[in-house]
PDB file of C-alpha atoms and ligand atoms in Angstrom:
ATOM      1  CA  UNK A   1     111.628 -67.936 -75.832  1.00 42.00           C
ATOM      2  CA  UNK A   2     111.437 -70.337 -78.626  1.00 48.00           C
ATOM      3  CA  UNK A   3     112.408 -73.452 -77.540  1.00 69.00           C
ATOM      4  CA  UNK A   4     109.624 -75.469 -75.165  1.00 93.00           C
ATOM      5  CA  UNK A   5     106.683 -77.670 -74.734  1.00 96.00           C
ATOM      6  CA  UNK A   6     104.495 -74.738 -77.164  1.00 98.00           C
ATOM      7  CA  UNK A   7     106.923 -73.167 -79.088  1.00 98.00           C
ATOM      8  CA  UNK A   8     105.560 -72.012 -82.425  1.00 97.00           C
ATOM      9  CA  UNK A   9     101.907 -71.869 -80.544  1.00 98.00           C
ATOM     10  CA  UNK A  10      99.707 -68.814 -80.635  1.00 99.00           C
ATOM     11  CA  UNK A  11      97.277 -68.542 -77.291  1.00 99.00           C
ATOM     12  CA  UNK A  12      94.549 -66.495 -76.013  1.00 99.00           C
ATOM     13  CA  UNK A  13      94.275 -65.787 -72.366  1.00 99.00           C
ATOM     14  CA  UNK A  14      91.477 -64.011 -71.032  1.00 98.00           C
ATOM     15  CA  UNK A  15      91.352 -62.530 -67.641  1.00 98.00           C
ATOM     16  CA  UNK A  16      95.219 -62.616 -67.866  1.00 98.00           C
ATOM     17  CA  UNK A  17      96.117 -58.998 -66.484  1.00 98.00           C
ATOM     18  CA  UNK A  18      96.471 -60.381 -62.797  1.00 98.00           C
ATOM     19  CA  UNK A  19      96.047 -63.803 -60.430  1.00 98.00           C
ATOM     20  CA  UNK A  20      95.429 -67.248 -62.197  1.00 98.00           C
ATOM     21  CA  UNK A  21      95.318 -65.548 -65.524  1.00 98.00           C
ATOM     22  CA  UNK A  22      98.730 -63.745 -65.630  1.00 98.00           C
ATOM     23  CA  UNK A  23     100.143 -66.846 -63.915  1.00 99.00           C
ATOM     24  CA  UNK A  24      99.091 -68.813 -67.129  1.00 99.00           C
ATOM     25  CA  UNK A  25     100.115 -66.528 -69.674  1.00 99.00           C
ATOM     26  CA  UNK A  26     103.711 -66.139 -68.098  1.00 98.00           C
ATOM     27  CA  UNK A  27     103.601 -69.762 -67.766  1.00 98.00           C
ATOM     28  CA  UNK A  28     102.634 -70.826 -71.365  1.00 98.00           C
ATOM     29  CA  UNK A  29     105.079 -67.704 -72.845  1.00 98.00           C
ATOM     30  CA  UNK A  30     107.867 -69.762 -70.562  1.00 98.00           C
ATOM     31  CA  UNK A  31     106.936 -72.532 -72.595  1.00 98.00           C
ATOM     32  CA  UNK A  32     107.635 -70.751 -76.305  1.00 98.00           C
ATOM     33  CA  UNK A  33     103.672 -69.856 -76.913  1.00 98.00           C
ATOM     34  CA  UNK A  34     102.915 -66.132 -78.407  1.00 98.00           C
ATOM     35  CA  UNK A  35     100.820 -64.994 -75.802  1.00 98.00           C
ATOM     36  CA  UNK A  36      97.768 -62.528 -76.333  1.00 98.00           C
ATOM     37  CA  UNK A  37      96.903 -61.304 -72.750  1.00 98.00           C
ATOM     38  CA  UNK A  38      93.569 -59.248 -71.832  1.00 98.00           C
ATOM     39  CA  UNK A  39      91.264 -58.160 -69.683  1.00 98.00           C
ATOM     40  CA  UNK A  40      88.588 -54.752 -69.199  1.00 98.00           C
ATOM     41  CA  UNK A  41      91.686 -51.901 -67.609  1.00 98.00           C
ATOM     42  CA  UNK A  42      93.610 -50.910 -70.454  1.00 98.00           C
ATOM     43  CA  UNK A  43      96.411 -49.823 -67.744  1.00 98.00           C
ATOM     44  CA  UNK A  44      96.072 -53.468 -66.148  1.00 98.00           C
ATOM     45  CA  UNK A  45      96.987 -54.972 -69.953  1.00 98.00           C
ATOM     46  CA  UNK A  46      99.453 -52.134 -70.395  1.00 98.00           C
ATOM     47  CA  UNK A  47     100.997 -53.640 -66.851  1.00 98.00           C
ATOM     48  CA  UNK A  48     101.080 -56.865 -67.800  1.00 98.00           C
ATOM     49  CA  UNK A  49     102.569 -56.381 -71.143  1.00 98.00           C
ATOM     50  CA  UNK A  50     105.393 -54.623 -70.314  1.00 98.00           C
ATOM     51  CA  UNK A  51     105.818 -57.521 -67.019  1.00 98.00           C
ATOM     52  CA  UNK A  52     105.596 -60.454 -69.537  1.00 98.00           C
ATOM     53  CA  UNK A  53     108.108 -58.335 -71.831  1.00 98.00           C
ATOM     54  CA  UNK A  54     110.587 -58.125 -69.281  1.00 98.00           C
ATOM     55  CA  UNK A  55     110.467 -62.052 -68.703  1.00 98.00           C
ATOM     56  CA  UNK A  56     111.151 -62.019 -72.370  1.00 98.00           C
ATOM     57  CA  UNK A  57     107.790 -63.675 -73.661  1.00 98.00           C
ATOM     58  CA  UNK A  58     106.609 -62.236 -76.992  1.00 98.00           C
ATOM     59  CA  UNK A  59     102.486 -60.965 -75.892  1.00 98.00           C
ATOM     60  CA  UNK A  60     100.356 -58.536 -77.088  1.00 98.00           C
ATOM     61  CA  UNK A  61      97.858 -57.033 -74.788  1.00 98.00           C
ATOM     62  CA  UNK A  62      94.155 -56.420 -75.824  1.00 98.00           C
ATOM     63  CA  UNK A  63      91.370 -54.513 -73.961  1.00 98.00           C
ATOM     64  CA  UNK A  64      88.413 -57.497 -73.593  1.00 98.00           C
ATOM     65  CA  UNK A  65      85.614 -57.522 -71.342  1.00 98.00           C
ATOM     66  CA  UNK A  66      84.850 -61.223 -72.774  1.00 98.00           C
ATOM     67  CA  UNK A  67      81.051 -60.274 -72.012  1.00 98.00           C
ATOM     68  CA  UNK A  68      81.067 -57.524 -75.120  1.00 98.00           C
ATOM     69  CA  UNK A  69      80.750 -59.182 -78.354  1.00 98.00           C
ATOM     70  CA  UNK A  70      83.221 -56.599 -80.031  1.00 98.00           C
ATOM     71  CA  UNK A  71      86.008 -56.716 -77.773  1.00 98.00           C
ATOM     72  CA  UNK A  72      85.848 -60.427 -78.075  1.00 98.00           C
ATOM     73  CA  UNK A  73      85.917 -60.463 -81.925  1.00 98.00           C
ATOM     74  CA  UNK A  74      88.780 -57.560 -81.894  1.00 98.00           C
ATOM     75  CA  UNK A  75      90.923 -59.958 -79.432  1.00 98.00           C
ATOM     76  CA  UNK A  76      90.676 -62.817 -81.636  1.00 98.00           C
ATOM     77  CA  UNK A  77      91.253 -60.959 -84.778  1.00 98.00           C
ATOM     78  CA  UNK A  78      94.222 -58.931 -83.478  1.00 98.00           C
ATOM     79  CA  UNK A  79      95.800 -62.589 -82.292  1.00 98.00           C
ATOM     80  CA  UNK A  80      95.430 -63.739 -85.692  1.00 98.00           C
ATOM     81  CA  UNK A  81      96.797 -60.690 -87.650  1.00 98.00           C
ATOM     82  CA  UNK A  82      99.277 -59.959 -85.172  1.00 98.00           C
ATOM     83  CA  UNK A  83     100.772 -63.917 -84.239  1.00 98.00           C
ATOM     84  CA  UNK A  84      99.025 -65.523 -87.725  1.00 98.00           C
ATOM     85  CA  UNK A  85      96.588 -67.609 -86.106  1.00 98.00           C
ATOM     86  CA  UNK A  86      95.267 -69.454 -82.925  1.00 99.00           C
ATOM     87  CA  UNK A  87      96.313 -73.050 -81.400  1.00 99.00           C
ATOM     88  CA  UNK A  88      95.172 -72.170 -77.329  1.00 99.00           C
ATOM     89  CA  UNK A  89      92.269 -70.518 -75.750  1.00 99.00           C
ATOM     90  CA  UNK A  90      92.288 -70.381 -72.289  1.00 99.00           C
ATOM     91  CA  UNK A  91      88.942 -69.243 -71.300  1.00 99.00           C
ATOM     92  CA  UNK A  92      89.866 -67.653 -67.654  1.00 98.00           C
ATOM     93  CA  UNK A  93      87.670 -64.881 -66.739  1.00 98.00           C
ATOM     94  CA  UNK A  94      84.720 -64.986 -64.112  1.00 98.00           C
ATOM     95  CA  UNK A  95      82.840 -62.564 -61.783  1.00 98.00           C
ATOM     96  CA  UNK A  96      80.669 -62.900 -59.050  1.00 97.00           C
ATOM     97  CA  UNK A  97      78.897 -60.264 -57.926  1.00 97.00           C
ATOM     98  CA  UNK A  98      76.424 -61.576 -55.218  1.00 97.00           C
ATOM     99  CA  UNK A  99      77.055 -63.369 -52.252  1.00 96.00           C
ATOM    100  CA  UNK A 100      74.103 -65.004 -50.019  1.00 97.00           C
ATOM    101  CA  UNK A 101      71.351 -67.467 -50.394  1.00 97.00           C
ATOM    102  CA  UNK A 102      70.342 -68.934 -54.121  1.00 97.00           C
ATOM    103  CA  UNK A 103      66.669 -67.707 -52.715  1.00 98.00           C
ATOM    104  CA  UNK A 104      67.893 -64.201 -52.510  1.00 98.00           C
ATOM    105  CA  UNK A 105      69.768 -63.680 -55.690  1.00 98.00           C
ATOM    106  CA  UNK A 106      68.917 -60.867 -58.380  1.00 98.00           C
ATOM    107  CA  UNK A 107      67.888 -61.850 -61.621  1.00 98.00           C
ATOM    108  CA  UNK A 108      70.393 -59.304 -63.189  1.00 98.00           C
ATOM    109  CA  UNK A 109      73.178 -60.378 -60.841  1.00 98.00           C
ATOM    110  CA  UNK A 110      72.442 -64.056 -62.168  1.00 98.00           C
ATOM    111  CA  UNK A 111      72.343 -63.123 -65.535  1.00 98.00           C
ATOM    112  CA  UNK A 112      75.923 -61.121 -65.417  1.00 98.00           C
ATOM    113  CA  UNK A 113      77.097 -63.978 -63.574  1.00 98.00           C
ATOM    114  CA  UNK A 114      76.159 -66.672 -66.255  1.00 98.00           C
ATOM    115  CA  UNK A 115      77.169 -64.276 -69.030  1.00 98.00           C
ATOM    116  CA  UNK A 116      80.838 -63.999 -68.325  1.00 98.00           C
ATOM    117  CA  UNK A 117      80.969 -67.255 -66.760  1.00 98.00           C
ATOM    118  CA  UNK A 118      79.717 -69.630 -68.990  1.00 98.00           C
ATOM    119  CA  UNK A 119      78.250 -67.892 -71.845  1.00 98.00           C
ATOM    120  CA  UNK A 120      81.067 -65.841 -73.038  1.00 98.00           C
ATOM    121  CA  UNK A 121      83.454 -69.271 -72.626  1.00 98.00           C
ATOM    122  CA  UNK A 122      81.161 -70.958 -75.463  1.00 98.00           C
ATOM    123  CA  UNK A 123      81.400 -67.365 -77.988  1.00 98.00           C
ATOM    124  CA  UNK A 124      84.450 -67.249 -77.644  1.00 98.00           C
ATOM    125  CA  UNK A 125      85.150 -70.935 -78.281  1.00 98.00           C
ATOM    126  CA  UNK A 126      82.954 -70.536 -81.597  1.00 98.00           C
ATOM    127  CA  UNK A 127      84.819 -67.358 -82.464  1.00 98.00           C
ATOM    128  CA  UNK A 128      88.807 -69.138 -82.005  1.00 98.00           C
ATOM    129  CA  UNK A 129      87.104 -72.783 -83.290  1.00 99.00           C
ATOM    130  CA  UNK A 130      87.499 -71.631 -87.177  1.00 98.00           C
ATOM    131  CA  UNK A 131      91.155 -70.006 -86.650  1.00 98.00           C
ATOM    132  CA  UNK A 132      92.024 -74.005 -84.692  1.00 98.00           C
ATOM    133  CA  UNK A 133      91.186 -75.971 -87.775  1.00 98.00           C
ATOM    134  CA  UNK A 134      92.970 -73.569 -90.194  1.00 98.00           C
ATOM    135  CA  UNK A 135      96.058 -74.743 -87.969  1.00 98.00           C
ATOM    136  CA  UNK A 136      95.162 -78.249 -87.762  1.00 98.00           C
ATOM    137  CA  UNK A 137      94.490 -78.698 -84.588  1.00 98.00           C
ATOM    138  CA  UNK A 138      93.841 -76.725 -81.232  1.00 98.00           C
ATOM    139  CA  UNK A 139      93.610 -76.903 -77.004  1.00 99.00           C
ATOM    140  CA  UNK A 140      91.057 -74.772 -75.223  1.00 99.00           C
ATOM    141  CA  UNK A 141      91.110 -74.553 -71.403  1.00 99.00           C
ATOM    142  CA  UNK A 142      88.459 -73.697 -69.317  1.00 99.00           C
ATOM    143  CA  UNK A 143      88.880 -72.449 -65.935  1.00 99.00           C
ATOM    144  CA  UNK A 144      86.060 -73.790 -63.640  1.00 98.00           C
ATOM    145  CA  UNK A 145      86.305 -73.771 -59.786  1.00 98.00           C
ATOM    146  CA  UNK A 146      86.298 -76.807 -57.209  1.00 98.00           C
ATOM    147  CA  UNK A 147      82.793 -74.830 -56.367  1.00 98.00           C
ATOM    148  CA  UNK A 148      81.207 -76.464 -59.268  1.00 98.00           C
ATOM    149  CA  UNK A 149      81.570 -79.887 -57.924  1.00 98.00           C
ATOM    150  CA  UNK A 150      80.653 -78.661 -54.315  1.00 96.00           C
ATOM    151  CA  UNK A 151      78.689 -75.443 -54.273  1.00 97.00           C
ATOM    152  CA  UNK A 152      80.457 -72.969 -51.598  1.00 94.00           C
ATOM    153  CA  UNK A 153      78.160 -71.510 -48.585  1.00 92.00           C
ATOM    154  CA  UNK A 154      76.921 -68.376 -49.924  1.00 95.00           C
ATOM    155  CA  UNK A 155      78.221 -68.481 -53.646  1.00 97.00           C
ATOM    156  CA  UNK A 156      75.810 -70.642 -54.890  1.00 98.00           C
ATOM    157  CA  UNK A 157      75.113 -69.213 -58.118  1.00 98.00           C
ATOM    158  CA  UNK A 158      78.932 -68.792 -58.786  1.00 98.00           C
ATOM    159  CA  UNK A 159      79.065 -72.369 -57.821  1.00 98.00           C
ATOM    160  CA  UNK A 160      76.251 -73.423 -60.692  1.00 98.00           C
ATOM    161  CA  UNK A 161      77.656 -71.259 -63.320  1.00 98.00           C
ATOM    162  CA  UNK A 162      81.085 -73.096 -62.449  1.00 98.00           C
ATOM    163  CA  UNK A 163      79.248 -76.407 -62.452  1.00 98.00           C
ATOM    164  CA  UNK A 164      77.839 -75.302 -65.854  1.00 98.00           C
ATOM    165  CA  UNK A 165      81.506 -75.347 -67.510  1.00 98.00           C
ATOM    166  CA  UNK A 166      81.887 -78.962 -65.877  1.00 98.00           C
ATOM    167  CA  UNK A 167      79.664 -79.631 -69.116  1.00 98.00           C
ATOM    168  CA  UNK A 168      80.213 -77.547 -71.261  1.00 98.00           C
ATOM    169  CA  UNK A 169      83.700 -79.114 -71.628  1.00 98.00           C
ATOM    170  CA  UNK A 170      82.073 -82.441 -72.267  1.00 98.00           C
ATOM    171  CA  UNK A 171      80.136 -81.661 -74.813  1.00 98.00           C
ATOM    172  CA  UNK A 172      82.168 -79.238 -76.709  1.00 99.00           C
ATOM    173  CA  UNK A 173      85.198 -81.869 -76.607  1.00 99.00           C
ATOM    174  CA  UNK A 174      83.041 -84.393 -78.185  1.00 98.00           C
ATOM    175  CA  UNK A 175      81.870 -81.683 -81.231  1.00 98.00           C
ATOM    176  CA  UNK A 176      85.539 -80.654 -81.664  1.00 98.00           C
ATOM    177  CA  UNK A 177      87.418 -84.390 -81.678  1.00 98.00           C
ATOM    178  CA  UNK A 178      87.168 -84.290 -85.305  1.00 98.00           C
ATOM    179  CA  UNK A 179      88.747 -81.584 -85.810  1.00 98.00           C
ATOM    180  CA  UNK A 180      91.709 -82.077 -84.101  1.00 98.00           C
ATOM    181  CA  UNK A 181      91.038 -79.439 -81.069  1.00 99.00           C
ATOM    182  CA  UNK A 182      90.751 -80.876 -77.643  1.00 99.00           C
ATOM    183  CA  UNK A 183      89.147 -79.254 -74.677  1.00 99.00           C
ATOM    184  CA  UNK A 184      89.884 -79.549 -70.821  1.00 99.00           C
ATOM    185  CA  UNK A 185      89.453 -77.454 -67.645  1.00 99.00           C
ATOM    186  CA  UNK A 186      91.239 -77.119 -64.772  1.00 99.00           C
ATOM    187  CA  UNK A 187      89.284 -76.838 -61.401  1.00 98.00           C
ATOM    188  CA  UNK A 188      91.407 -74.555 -59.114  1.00 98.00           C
ATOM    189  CA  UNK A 189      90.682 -75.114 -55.004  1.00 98.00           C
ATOM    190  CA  UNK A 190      91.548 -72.066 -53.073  1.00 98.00           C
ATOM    191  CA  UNK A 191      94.467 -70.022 -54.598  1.00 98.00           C
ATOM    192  CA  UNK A 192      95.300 -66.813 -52.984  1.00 96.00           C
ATOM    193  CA  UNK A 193      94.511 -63.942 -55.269  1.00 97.00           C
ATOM    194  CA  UNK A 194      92.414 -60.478 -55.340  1.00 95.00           C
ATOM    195  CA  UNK A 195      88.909 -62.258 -55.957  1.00 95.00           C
ATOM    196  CA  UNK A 196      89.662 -64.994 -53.245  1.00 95.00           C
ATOM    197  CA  UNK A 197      90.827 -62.830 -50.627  1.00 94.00           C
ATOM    198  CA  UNK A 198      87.513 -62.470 -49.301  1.00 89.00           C
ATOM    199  CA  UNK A 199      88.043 -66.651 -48.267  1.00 90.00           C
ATOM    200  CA  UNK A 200      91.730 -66.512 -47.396  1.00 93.00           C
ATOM    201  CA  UNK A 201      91.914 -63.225 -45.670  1.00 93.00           C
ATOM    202  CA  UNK A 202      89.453 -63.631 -42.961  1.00 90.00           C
ATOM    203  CA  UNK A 203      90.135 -64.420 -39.419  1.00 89.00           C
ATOM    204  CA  UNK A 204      88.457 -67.758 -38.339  1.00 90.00           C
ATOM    205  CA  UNK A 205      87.147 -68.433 -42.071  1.00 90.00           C
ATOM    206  CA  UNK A 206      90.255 -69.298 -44.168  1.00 94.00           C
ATOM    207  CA  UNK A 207      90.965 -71.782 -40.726  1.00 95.00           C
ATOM    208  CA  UNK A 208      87.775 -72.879 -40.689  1.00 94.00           C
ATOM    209  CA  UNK A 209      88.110 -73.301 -44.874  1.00 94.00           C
ATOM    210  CA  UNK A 210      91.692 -74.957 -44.550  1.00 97.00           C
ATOM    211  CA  UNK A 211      90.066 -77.867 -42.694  1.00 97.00           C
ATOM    212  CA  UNK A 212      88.277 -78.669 -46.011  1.00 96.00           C
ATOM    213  CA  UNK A 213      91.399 -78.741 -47.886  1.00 98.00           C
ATOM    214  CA  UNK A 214      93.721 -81.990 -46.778  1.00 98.00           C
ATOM    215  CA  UNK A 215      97.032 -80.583 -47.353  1.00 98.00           C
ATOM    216  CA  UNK A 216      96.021 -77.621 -45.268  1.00 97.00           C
ATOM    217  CA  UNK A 217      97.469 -74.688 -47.209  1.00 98.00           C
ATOM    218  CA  UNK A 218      95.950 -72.471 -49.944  1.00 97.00           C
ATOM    219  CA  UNK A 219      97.311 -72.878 -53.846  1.00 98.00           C
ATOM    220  CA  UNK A 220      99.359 -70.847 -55.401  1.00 97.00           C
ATOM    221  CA  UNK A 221      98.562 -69.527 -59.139  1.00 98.00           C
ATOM    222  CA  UNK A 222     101.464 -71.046 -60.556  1.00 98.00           C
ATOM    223  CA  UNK A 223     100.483 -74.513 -59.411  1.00 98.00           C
ATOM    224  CA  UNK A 224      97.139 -73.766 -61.413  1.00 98.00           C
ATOM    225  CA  UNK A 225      99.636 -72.503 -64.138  1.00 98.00           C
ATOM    226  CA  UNK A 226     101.484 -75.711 -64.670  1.00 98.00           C
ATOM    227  CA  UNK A 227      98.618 -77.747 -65.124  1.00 98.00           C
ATOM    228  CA  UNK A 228      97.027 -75.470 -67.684  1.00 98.00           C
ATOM    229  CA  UNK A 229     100.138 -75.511 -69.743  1.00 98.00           C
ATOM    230  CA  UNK A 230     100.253 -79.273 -69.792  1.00 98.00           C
ATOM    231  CA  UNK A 231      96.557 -79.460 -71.090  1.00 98.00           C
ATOM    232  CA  UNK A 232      97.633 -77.663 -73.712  1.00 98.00           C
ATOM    233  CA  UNK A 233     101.314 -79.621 -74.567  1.00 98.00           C
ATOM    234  CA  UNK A 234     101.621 -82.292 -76.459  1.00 97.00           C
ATOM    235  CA  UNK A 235     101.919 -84.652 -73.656  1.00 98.00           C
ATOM    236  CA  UNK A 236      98.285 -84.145 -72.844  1.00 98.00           C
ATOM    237  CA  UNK A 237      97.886 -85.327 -76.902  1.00 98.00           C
ATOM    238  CA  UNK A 238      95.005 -87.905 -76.453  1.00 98.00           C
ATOM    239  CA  UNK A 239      93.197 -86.027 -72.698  1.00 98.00           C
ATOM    240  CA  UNK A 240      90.153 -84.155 -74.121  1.00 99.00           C
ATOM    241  CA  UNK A 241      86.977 -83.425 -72.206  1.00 98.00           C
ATOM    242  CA  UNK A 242      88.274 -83.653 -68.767  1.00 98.00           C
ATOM    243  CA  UNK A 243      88.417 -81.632 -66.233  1.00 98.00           C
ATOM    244  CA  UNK A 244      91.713 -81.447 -63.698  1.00 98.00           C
ATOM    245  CA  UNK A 245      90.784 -80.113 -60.205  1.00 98.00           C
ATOM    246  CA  UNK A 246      94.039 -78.786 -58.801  1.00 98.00           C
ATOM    247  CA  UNK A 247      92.745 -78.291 -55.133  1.00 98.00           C
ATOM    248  CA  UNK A 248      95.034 -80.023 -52.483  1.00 98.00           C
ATOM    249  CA  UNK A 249      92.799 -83.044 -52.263  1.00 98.00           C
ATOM    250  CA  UNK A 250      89.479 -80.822 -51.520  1.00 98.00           C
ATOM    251  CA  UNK A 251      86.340 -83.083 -52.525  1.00 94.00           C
ATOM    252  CA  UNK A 252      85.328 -83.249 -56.170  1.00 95.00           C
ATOM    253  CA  UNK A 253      82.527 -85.646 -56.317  1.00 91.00           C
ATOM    254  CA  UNK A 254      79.810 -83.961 -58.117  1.00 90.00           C
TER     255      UNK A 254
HETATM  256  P1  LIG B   1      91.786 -62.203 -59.919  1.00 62.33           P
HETATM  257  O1  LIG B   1      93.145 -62.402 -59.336  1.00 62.33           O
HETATM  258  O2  LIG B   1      90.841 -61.319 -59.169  1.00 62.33           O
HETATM  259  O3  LIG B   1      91.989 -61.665 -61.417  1.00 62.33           O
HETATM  260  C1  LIG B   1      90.923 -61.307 -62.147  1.00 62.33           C
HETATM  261  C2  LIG B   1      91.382 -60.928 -63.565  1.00 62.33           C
HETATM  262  O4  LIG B   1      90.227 -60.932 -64.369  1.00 62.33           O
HETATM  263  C3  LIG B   1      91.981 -59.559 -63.678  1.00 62.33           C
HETATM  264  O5  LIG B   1      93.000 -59.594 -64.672  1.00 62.33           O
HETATM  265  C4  LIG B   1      90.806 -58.696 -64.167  1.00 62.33           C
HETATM  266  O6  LIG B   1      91.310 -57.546 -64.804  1.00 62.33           O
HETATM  267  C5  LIG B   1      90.107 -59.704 -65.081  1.00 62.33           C
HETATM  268  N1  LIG B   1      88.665 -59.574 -65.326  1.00 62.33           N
HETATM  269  C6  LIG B   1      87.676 -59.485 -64.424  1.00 62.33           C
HETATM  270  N2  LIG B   1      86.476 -59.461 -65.039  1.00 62.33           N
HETATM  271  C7  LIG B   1      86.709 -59.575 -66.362  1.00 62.33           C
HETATM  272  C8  LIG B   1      85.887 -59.623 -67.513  1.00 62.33           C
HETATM  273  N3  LIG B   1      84.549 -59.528 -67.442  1.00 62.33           N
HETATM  274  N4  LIG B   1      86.476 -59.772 -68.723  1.00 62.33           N
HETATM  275  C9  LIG B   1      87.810 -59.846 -68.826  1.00 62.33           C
HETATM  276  N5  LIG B   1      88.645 -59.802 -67.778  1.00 62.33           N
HETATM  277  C10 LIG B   1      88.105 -59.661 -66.557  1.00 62.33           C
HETATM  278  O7  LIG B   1      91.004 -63.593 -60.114  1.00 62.33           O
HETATM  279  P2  LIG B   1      91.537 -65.109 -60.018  1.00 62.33           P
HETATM  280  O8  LIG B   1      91.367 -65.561 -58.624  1.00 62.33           O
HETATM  281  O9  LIG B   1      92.839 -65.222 -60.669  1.00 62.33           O
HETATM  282  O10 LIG B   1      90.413 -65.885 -60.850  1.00 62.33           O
HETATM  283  C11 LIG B   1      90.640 -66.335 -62.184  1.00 62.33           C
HETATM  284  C12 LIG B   1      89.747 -67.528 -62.474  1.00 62.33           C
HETATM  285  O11 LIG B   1      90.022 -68.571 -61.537  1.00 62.33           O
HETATM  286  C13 LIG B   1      88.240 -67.262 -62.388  1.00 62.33           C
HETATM  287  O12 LIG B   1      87.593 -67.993 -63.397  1.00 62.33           O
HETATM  288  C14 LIG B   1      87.873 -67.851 -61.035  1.00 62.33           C
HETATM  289  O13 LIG B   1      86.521 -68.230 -60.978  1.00 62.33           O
HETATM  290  C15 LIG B   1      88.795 -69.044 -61.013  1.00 62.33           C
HETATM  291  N6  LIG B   1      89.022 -69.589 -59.674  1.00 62.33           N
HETATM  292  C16 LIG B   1      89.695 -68.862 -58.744  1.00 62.33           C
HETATM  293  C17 LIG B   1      89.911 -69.424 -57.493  1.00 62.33           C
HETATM  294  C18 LIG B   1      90.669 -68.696 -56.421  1.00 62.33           C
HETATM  295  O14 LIG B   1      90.682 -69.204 -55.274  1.00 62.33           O
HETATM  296  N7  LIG B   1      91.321 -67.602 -56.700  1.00 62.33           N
HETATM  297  C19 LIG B   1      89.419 -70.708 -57.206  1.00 62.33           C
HETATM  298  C20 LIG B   1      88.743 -71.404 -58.184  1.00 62.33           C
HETATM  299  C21 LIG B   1      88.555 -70.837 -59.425  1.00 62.33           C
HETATM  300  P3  LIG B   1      90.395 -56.204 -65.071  1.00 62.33           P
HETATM  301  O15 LIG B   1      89.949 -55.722 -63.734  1.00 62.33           O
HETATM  302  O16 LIG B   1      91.355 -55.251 -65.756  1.00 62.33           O
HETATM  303  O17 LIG B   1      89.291 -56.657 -65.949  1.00 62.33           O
END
């Protein structure tokens, strides 16, 4: 697994254990990168290990609930002893623990959601930022949601925190051009997976949600996949602070 598009790279995927997340890490270990996978289930990063293994990608799993401040510093440190360093983050993991009206919302489930969402994207940008310039140079992902360009019915303060990363990437890619490290997202539509089932598994509302989406099917993870790993080639060598929405032609005007 040497030869391809990031061989020699070292990357980071949180939120990698299942759905989007594993799809990226078996996608950028496809492509020759080291790949540290995690998530908060030490038997969901045992699972994964062994299943990126088997496709012959060098990983090494970490427990990391990237909302705990030790588990994110253990991650990073364990990808740098471990590989010898860090060229990708891909910041993947999210949560959203309320649905219903903005009006409605808890303060705590807010807080959790912005916490894991956005907040724990920017630590752990500052935490792998150091490792990047040692290397040279460096490619962080972020994974935001076609939500934060058009909040969903009833996930509206997913939809801001999502929103929130829209920025983020702006103005982190502008602090980090001098140092050689660009920094992209990719805004997934609706891709069939545990934490979107809720959309795509519902008589009447994944119909009534595939009339949004012009080429009238759900994504896949690998599609999301693909994209992620060519924000982080070499081919995507002069792209920083964009954002790709990978959605089947849903709307993304902000
Ligand atoms: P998923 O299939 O439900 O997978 C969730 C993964 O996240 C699991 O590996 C889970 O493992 C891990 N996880 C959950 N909370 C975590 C935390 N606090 N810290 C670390 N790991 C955590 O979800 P998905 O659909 O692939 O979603 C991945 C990303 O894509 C999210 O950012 C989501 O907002 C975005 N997205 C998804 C869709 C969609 O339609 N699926 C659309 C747009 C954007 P553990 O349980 O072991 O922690």
């Amino acid at each position: 697994m040497s030869v391809g598009t990031l061989a020699g790279k070292v990357a980071i995927v949180t939120a990698s254990t299942e759905g989007i997340g594993l799809a990226i890490a078996k996608r950028l270990g496809k492509d020759g990168a080291k790949v540290v996978i995690s998530s908060r289930k030490r038997s969901n990063v045992d699972k994964a290990v062994e299943e990126l293994k088997r496709l012959g990608v060098t990983a090494l799993g970490c427990r990391c609930h990237v909302g705990h401040d030790e588990q994110r510093r253990n991650m990073v440190q364990a990808a740098v002893d471990q590989f010898g360093g860090i060229d990708i983050l891909v910041s993947n993991a999210a949560v959203n623990p309320f649905f219903g009206n903005m009006m409605d919302c808890p303060e705590d489930s807010w807080n959790k959601i912005f916490d894991v969402n956005v907040k724990a994207s920017w630590l752990l940008t500052r935490e792998v930022v150091p490792h990047m310039i040692k290397r040279g140079s460096g490619a962080i992902v972020f994974v935001t949601s076609i939500a934060g360009y058009t909040p969903m019915p009833m996930l509206g303060p997913y939809s801001v925190s999502k929103t929130a990363l829209l920025g983020l990437v702006k103005a982190f890619a502008h602090e980090l051009a001098n140092d050689n490290i660009r920094v992209n997202a990719v805004a997934p539509g609706v891709v069939r997976t545990k934490f979107s089932s809720a959309l795509t598994d519902t008589e009447g509302l994944s119909d009534a949600l595939l009339t949004t989406v012009p080429m009238r099917r759900f994504g896949e993870t690998d599609e999301i996949a693909g994209t992620v790993s060519f924000l982080c080639s070499k081919d995507a060598s002069y792209v920083t602070g964009e954002t790709m929405v990978v959605a089947g032609g849903m709307n993304s005007k902000l």
